Short mmCIF file of C-alpha atoms and ligand atoms in Angstrom, two decimals:
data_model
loop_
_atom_site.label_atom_id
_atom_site.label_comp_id
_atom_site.label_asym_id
_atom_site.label_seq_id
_atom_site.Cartn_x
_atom_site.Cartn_y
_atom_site.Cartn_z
CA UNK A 1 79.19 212.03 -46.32
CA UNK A 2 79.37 213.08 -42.98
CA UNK A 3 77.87 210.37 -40.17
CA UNK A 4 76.08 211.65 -37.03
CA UNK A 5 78.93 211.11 -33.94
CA UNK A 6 76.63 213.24 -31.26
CA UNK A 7 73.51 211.13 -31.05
CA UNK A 8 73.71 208.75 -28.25
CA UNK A 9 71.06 206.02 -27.69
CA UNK A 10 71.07 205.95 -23.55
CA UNK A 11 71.13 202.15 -23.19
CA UNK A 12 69.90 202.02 -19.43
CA UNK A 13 67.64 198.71 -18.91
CA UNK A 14 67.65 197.84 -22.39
CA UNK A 15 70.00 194.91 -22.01
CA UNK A 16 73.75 196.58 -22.56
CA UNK A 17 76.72 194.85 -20.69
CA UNK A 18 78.04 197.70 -19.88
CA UNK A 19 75.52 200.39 -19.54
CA UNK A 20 73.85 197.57 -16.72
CA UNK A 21 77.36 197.05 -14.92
CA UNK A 22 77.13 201.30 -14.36
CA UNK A 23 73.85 201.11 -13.54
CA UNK A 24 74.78 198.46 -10.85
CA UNK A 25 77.83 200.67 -9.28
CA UNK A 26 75.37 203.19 -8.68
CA UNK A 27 75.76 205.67 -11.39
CA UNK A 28 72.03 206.55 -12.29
CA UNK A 29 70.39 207.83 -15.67
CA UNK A 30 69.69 211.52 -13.51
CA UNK A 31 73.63 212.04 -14.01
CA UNK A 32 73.46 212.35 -17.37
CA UNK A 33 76.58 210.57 -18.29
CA UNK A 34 77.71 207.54 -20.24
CA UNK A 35 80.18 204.68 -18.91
CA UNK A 36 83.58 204.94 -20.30
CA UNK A 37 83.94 200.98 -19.35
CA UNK A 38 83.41 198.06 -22.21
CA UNK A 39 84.75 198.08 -25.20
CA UNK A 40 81.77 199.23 -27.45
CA UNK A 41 81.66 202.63 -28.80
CA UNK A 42 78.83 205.28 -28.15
CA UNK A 43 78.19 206.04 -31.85
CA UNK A 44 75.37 205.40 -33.11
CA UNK A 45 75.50 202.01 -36.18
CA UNK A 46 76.12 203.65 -40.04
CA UNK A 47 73.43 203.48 -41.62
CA UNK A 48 74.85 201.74 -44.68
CA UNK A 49 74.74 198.58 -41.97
CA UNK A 50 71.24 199.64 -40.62
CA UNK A 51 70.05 199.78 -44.52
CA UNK A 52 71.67 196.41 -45.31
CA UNK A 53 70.17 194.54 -42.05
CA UNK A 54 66.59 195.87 -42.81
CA UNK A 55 66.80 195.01 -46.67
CA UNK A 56 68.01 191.40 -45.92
CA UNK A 57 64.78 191.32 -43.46
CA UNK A 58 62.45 192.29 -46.04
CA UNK A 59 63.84 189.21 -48.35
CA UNK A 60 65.13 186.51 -46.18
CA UNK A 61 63.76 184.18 -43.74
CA UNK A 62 66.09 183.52 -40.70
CA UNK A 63 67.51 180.06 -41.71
CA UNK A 64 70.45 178.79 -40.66
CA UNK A 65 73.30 180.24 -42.35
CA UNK A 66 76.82 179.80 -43.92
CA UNK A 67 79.18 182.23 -45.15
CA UNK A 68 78.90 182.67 -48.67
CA UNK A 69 81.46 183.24 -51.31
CA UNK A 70 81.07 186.70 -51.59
CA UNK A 71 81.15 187.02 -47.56
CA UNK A 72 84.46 185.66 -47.71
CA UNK A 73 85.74 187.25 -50.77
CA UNK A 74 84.61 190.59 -49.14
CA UNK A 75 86.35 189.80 -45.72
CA UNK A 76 89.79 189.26 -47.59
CA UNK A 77 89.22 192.01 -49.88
CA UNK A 78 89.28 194.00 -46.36
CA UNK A 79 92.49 192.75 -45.38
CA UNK A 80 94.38 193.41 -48.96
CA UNK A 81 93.31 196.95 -49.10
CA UNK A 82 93.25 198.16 -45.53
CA UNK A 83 95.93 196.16 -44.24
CA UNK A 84 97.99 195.10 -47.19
CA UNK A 85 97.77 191.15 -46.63
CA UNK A 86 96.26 188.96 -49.49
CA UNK A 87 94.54 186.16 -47.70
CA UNK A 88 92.81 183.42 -49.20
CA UNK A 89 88.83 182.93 -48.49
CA UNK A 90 89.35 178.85 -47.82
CA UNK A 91 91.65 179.90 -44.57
CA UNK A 92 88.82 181.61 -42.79
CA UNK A 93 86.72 180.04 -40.07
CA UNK A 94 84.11 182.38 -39.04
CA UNK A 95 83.25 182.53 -35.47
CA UNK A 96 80.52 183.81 -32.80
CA UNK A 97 83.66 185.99 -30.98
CA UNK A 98 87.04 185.84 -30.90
CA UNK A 99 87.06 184.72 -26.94
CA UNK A 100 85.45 181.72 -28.22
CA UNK A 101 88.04 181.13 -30.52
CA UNK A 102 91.42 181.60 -28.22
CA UNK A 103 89.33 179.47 -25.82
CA UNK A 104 89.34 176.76 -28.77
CA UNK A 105 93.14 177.36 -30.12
CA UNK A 106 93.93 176.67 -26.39
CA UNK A 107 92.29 173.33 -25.71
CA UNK A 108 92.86 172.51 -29.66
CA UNK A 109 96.97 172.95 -29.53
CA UNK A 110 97.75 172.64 -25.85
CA UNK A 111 97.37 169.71 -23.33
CA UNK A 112 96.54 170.33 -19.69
CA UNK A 113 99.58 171.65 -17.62
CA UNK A 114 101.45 173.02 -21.01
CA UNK A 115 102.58 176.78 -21.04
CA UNK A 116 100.79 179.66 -22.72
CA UNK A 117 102.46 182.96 -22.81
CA UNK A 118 100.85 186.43 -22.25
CA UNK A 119 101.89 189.78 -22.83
CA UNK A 120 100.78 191.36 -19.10
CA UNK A 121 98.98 193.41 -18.66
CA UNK A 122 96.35 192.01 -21.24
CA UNK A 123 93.07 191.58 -22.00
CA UNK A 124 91.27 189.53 -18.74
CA UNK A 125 89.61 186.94 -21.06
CA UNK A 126 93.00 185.86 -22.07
CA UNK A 127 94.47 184.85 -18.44
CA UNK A 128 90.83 182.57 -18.28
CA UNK A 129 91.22 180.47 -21.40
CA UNK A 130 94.71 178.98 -20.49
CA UNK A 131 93.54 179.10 -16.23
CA UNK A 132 90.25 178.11 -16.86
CA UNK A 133 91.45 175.17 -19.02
CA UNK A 134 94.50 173.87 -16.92
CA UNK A 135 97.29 174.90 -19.20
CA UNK A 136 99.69 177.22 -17.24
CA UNK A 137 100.05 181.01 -17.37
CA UNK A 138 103.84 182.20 -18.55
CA UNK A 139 103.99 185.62 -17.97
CA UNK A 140 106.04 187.65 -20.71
CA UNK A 141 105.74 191.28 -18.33
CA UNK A 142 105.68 194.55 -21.16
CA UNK A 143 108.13 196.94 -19.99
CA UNK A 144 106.52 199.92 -19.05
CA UNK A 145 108.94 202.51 -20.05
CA UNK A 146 106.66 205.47 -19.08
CA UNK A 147 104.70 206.57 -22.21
CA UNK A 148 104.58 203.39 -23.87
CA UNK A 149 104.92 199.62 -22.93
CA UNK A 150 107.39 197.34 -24.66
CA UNK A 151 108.06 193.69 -25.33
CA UNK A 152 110.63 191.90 -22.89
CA UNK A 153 112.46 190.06 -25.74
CA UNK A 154 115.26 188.44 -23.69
CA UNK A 155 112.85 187.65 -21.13
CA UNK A 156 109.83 186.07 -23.97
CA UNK A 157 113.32 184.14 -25.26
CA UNK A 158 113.96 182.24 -22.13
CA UNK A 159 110.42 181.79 -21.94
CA UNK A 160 109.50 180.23 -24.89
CA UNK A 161 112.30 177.69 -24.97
CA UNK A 162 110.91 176.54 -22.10
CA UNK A 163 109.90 172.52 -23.80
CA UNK A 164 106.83 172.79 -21.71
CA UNK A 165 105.81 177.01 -23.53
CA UNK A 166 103.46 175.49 -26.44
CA UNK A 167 101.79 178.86 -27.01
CA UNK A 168 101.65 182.69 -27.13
CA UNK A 169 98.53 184.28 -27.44
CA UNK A 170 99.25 188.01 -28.91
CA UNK A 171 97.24 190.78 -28.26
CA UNK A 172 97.82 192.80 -31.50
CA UNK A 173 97.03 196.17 -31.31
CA UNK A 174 97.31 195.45 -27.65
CA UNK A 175 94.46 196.11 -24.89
CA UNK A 176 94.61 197.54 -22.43
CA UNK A 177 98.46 199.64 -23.87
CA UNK A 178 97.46 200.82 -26.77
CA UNK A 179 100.48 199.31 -28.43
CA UNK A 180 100.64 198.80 -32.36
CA UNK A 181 103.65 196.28 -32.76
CA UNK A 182 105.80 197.36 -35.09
CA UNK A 183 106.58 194.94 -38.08
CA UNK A 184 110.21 194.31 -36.51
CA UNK A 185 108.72 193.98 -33.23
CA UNK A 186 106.46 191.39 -34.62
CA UNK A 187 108.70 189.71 -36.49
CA UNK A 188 111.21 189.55 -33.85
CA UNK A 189 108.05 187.79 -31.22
CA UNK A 190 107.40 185.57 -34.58
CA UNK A 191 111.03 184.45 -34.90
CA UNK A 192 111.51 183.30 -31.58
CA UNK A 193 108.01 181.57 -31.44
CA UNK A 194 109.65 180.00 -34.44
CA UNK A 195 112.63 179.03 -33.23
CA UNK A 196 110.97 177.14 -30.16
CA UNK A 197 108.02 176.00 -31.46
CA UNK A 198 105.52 178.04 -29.86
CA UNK A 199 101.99 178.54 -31.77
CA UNK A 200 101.06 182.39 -31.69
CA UNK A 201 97.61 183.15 -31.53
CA UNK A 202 96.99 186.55 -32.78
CA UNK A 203 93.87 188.51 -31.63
CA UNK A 204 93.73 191.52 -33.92
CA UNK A 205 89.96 192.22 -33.18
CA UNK A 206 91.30 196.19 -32.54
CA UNK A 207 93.39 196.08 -36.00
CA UNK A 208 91.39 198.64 -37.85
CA UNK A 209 91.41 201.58 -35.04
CA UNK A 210 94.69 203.40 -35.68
CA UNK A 211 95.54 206.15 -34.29
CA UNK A 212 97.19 208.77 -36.87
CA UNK A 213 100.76 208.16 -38.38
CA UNK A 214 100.61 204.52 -37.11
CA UNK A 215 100.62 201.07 -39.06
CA UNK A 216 98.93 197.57 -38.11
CA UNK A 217 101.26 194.51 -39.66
CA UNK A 218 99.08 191.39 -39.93
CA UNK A 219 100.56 189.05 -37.65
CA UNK A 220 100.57 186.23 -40.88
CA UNK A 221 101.72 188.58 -43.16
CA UNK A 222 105.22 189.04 -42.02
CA UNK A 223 106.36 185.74 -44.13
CA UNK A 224 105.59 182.23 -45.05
CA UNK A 225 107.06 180.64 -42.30
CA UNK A 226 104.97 182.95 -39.51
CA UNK A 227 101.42 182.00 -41.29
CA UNK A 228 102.18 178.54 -41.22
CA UNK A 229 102.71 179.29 -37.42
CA UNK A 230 99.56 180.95 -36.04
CA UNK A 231 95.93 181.55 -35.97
CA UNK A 232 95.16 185.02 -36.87
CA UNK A 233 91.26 186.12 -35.23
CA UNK A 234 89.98 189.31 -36.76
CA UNK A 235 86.51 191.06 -36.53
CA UNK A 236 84.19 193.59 -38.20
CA UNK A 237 82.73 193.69 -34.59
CA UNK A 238 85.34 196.60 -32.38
CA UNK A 239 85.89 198.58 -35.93
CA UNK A 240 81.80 199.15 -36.88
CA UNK A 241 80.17 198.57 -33.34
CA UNK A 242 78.31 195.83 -34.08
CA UNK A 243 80.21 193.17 -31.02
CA UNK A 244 76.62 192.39 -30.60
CA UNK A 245 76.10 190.81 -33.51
CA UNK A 246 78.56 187.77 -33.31
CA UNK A 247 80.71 187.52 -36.84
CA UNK A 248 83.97 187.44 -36.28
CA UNK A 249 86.79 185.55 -39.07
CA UNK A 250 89.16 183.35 -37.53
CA UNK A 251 92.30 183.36 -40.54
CA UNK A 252 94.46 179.75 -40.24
CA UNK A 253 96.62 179.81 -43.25
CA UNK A 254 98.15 176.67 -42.11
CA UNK A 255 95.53 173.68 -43.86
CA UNK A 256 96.44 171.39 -40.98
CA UNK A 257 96.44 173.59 -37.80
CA UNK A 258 93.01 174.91 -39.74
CA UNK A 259 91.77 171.40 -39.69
CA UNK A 260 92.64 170.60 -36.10
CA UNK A 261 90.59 173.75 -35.15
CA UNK A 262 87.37 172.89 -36.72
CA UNK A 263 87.30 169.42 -35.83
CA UNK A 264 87.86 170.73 -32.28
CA UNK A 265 85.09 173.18 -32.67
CA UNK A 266 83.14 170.18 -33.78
CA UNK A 267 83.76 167.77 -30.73
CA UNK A 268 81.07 170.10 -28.95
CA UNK A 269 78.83 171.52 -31.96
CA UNK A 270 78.75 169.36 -35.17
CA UNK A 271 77.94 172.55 -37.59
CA UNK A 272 79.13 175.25 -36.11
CA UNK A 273 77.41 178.56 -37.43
CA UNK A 274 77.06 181.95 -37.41
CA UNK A 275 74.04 184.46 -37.43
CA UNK A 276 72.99 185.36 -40.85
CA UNK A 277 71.96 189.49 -40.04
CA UNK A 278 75.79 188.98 -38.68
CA UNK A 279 77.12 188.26 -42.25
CA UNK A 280 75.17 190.82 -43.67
CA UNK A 281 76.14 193.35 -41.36
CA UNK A 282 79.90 192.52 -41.69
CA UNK A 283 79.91 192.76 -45.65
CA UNK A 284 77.85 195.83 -45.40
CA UNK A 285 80.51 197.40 -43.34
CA UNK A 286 83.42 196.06 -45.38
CA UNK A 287 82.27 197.19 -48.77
CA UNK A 288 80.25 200.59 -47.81
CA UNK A 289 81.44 201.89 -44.54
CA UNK A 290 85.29 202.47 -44.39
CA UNK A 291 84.47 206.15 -44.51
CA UNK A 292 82.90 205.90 -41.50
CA UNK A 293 85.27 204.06 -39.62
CA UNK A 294 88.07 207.14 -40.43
CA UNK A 295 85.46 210.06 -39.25
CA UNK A 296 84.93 207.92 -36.01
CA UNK A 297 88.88 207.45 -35.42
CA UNK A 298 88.96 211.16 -35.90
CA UNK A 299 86.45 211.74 -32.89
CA UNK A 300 88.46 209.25 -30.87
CA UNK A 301 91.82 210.97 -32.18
CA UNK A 302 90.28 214.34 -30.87
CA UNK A 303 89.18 212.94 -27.48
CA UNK A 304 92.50 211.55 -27.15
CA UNK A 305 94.32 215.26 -27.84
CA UNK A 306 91.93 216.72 -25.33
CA UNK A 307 92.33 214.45 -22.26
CA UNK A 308 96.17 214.19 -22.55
CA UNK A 309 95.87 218.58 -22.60
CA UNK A 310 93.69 218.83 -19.97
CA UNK A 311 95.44 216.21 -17.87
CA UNK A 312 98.73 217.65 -18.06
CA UNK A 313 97.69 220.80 -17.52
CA UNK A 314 95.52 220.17 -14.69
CA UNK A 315 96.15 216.82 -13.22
CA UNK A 316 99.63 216.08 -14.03
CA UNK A 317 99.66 213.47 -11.51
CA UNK A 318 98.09 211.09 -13.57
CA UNK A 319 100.31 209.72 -16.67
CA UNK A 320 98.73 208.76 -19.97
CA UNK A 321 100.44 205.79 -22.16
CA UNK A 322 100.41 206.82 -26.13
CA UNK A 323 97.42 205.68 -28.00
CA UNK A 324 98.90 204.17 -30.66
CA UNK A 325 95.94 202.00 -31.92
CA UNK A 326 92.59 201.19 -29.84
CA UNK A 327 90.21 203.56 -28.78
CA UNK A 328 91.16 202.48 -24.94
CA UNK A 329 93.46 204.99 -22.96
CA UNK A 330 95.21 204.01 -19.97
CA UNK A 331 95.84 205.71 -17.27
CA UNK A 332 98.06 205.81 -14.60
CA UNK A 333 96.70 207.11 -11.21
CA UNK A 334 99.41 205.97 -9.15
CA UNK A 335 101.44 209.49 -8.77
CA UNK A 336 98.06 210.13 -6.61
CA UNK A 337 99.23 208.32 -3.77
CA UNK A 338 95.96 206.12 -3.11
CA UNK A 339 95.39 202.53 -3.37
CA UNK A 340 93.20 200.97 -6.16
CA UNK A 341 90.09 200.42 -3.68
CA UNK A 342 90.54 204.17 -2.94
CA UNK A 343 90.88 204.77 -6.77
CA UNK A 344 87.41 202.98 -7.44
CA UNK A 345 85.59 204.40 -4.99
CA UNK A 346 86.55 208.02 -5.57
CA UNK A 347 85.57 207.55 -9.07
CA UNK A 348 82.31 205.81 -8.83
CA UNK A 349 80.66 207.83 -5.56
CA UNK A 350 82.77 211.23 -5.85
CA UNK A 351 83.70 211.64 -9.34
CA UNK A 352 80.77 209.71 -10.69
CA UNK A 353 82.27 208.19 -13.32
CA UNK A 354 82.74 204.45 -14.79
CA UNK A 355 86.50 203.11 -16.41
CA UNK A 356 87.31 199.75 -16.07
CA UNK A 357 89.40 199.28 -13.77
CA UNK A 358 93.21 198.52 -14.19
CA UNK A 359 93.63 195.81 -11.96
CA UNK A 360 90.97 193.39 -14.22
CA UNK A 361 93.78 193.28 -16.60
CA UNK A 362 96.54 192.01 -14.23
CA UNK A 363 99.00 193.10 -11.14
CA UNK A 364 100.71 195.64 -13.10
CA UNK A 365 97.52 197.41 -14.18
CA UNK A 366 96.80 198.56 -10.38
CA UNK A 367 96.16 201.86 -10.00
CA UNK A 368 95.33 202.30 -13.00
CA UNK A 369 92.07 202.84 -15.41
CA UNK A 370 91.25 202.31 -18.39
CA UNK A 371 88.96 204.73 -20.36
CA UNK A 372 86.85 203.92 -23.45
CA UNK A 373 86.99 207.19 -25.37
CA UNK A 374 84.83 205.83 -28.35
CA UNK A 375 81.86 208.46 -27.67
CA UNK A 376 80.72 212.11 -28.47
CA UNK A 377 83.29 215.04 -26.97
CA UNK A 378 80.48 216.39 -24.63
CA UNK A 379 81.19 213.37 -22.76
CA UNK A 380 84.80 213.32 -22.46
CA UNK A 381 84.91 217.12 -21.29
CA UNK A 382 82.04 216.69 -18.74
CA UNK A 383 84.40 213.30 -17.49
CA UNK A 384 87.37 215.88 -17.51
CA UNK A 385 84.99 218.06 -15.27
CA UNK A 386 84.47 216.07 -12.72
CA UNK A 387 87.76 214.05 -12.95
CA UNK A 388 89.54 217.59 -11.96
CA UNK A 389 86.59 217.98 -9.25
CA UNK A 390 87.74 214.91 -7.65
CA UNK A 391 91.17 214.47 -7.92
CA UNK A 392 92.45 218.28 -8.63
CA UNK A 393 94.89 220.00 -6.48
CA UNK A 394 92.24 222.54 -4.80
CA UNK A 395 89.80 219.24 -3.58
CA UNK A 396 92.53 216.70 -2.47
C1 LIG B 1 91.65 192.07 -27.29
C2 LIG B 1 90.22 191.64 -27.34
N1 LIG B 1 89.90 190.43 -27.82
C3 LIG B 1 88.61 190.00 -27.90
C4 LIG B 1 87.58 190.82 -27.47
C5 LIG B 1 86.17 190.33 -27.55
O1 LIG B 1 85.99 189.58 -28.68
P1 LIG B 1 84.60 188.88 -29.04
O2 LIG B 1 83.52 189.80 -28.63
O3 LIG B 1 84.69 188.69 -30.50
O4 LIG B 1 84.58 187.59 -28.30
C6 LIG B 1 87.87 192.09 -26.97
C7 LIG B 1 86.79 192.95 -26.47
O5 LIG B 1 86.98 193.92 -25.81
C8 LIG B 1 89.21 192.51 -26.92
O6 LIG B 1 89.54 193.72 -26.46
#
């Protein structure tokens, strides 16, 4: 079957995180563009999920809700086929997000003033669960070795033996690089974790959006010893588009870190739970719609092939890490010569266009943006347009 890519829903005023936050910068519905900001795609829901949500309306009332065996069975059935990892159903926790659950590993298996590591740049939400919460930042810096970012081993090792280093949260593949870890790379991060008795928390909400010829290793699956070492969050939510809908599956092979998790989840909620149309929606997805998960990596696969042409050949000022997994390129505008306020404003009042920028994700990410190519190819060429308006030789 082929799914409908082109048809997007223009999501002005009707509540959309990011299509508001655009709207707020100043670029207006009459420029006939889409922000290239938040990480939800501009494709329209399959319709297998669509079908499943209106068919569970026309049954159900909207009790409260628990995952049910088949839920469960369906979510690992996900991970053994697509990712070659046989979990059991009894580790899962389901949870609204998986922000809300690295906010919870962190208070749950670190005390105030302990050490949690971070792969910087990283995902902003990441730097506020261990800051917000009084544990301390360790920075692990990726080496950015031009067209792709790598892990600092010698530099995690000294790190992590630290006594005070209790944690490493993982961002696996990583936002905002684009990185798929390698399984030696992986195991390598796992080993040392090991070896100093540092927890890994593993957020592989992006672990289904590969980009061609590349593998995702489930953090857990690399051996015994690793499972019984971390907290593993995964999602139907980036791969199908449906963050909005709150299901995410939280794997903690490990019976008594799993234990020590929900009773802290229950020092503030007593039953926590999940929405119902959520469950529905993910095992919709799971069982019916890996088809249209591939044709949508194809889009972003395209879009990816025709920025990196068009920006060597016309702006090859501006550098473009690999896309290895995520459908989030980053790019480097710093062979432009202009600071990041510069950057922002050229972009949102001359270019008229709406990344997010580089510098949300840490120091290192300054001058540069990060742009959500999850959307029809119109889009990206018209961005392309007026990117080479801006910034191209004949203007600046
Ligand atoms: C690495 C990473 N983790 C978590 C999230 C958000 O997770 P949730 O919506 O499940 O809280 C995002 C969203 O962009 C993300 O990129």
């Amino acid at each position: 079957m082929n799914y409908d890519f082109e048809t997007v829903r223009k999501r002005y005023n009707s509540g959309s995180f990011k299509w508001d936050e655009m709207a707020r910068n100043g670029v207006k519905p009459s420029e006939d563009i889409i922000p290239f900001s938040v990480a939800d795609m501009e494709f329209v829901t399959a319709p297998e999920i669509v079908e499943a949500i209106k068919s569970e309306l026309d049954v159900s009332i909207m009790g409260y809700a628990s995952p049910t065996s088949e839920y469960l069975e369906t979510v690992c059935e996900w991970l053994r086929t697509r990712h070659q990892w046989n979990a059991r159903p009894e580790w899962i926790l389901p949870s609204h997000g998986i922000v809300d659950a690295f906010f919870t590993a962190v208070r749950t298996y670190t005390r105030e003033g302990e050490g949690v590591i971070l792969n910087t740049p990283v995902y902003y939400p990441m730097y506020s669960a261990i800051e917000s919460q009084g544990r301390k930042l360790v920075d692990n810096p990726l080496i950015n070795t031009g067209s792709r970012y790598e892990i600092d081993f010698d530099d995690l090792e000294r790190k992590a033996a630290d006594p005070n280093t209790k944690m490493l949260i993982l961002c696996s593949p990583h936002n905002p690089c684009g990185r798929v870890w390698t399984r030696d790379e992986l195991s390598r991060l796992g080993e040392i974790c090991l070896r100093h008795g540092v927890l890994v928390v593993s957020d592989e909400i992006h672990f289904d959006l590969l980009m061609p010829g590349h593998v995702h290793t489930v953090f857990a699956s690399i051996s015994d010893e690793i499972a019984n070492n971390c907290v593993v969050c995964t999602a139907p939510s980036k791969t199908f588009n449906i963050a909005g809908l709150q299901t995410s599956n939280i794997f903690i092979p490990n019976a008594e870190l799993r234990e020590k998790f929900l009773r802290s989840l229950m020092l503030s909620n007593p039953h926590p739970k999940c929405n119902i149309l959520g469950y529905v929606a993910s095992m919709a997805a799971y069982k019916h719609c890996a088809g249209w998960l591939d044709q949508a990596m194809s889009v972003v696969d395209t879009n990816r092939k025709i920025i990196c042409g068009f920006v060597a050949r016309e702006l090859p000022e501006i550098k473009i890490t690999d896309l290895e997994g995520t459908y989030l390129l980053w790019l480097d505008f710093n062979g432009l010569g202009l600071g990041f306020k510069e950057l922002e404003r050229i972009n949102h009042t001359e270019a008229r266009l709406f990344f997010d920028e580089g510098c949300m994700f840490g120091k290192a990410g300054e001058g540069f943006e990060r742009w959500n190519i999850a959307c029809p190819t119109r889009y990206v060429e018209e961005a392309l347009t007026r990117l080479k308006g801006a910034y191209g030789k004949s203007s600046r």
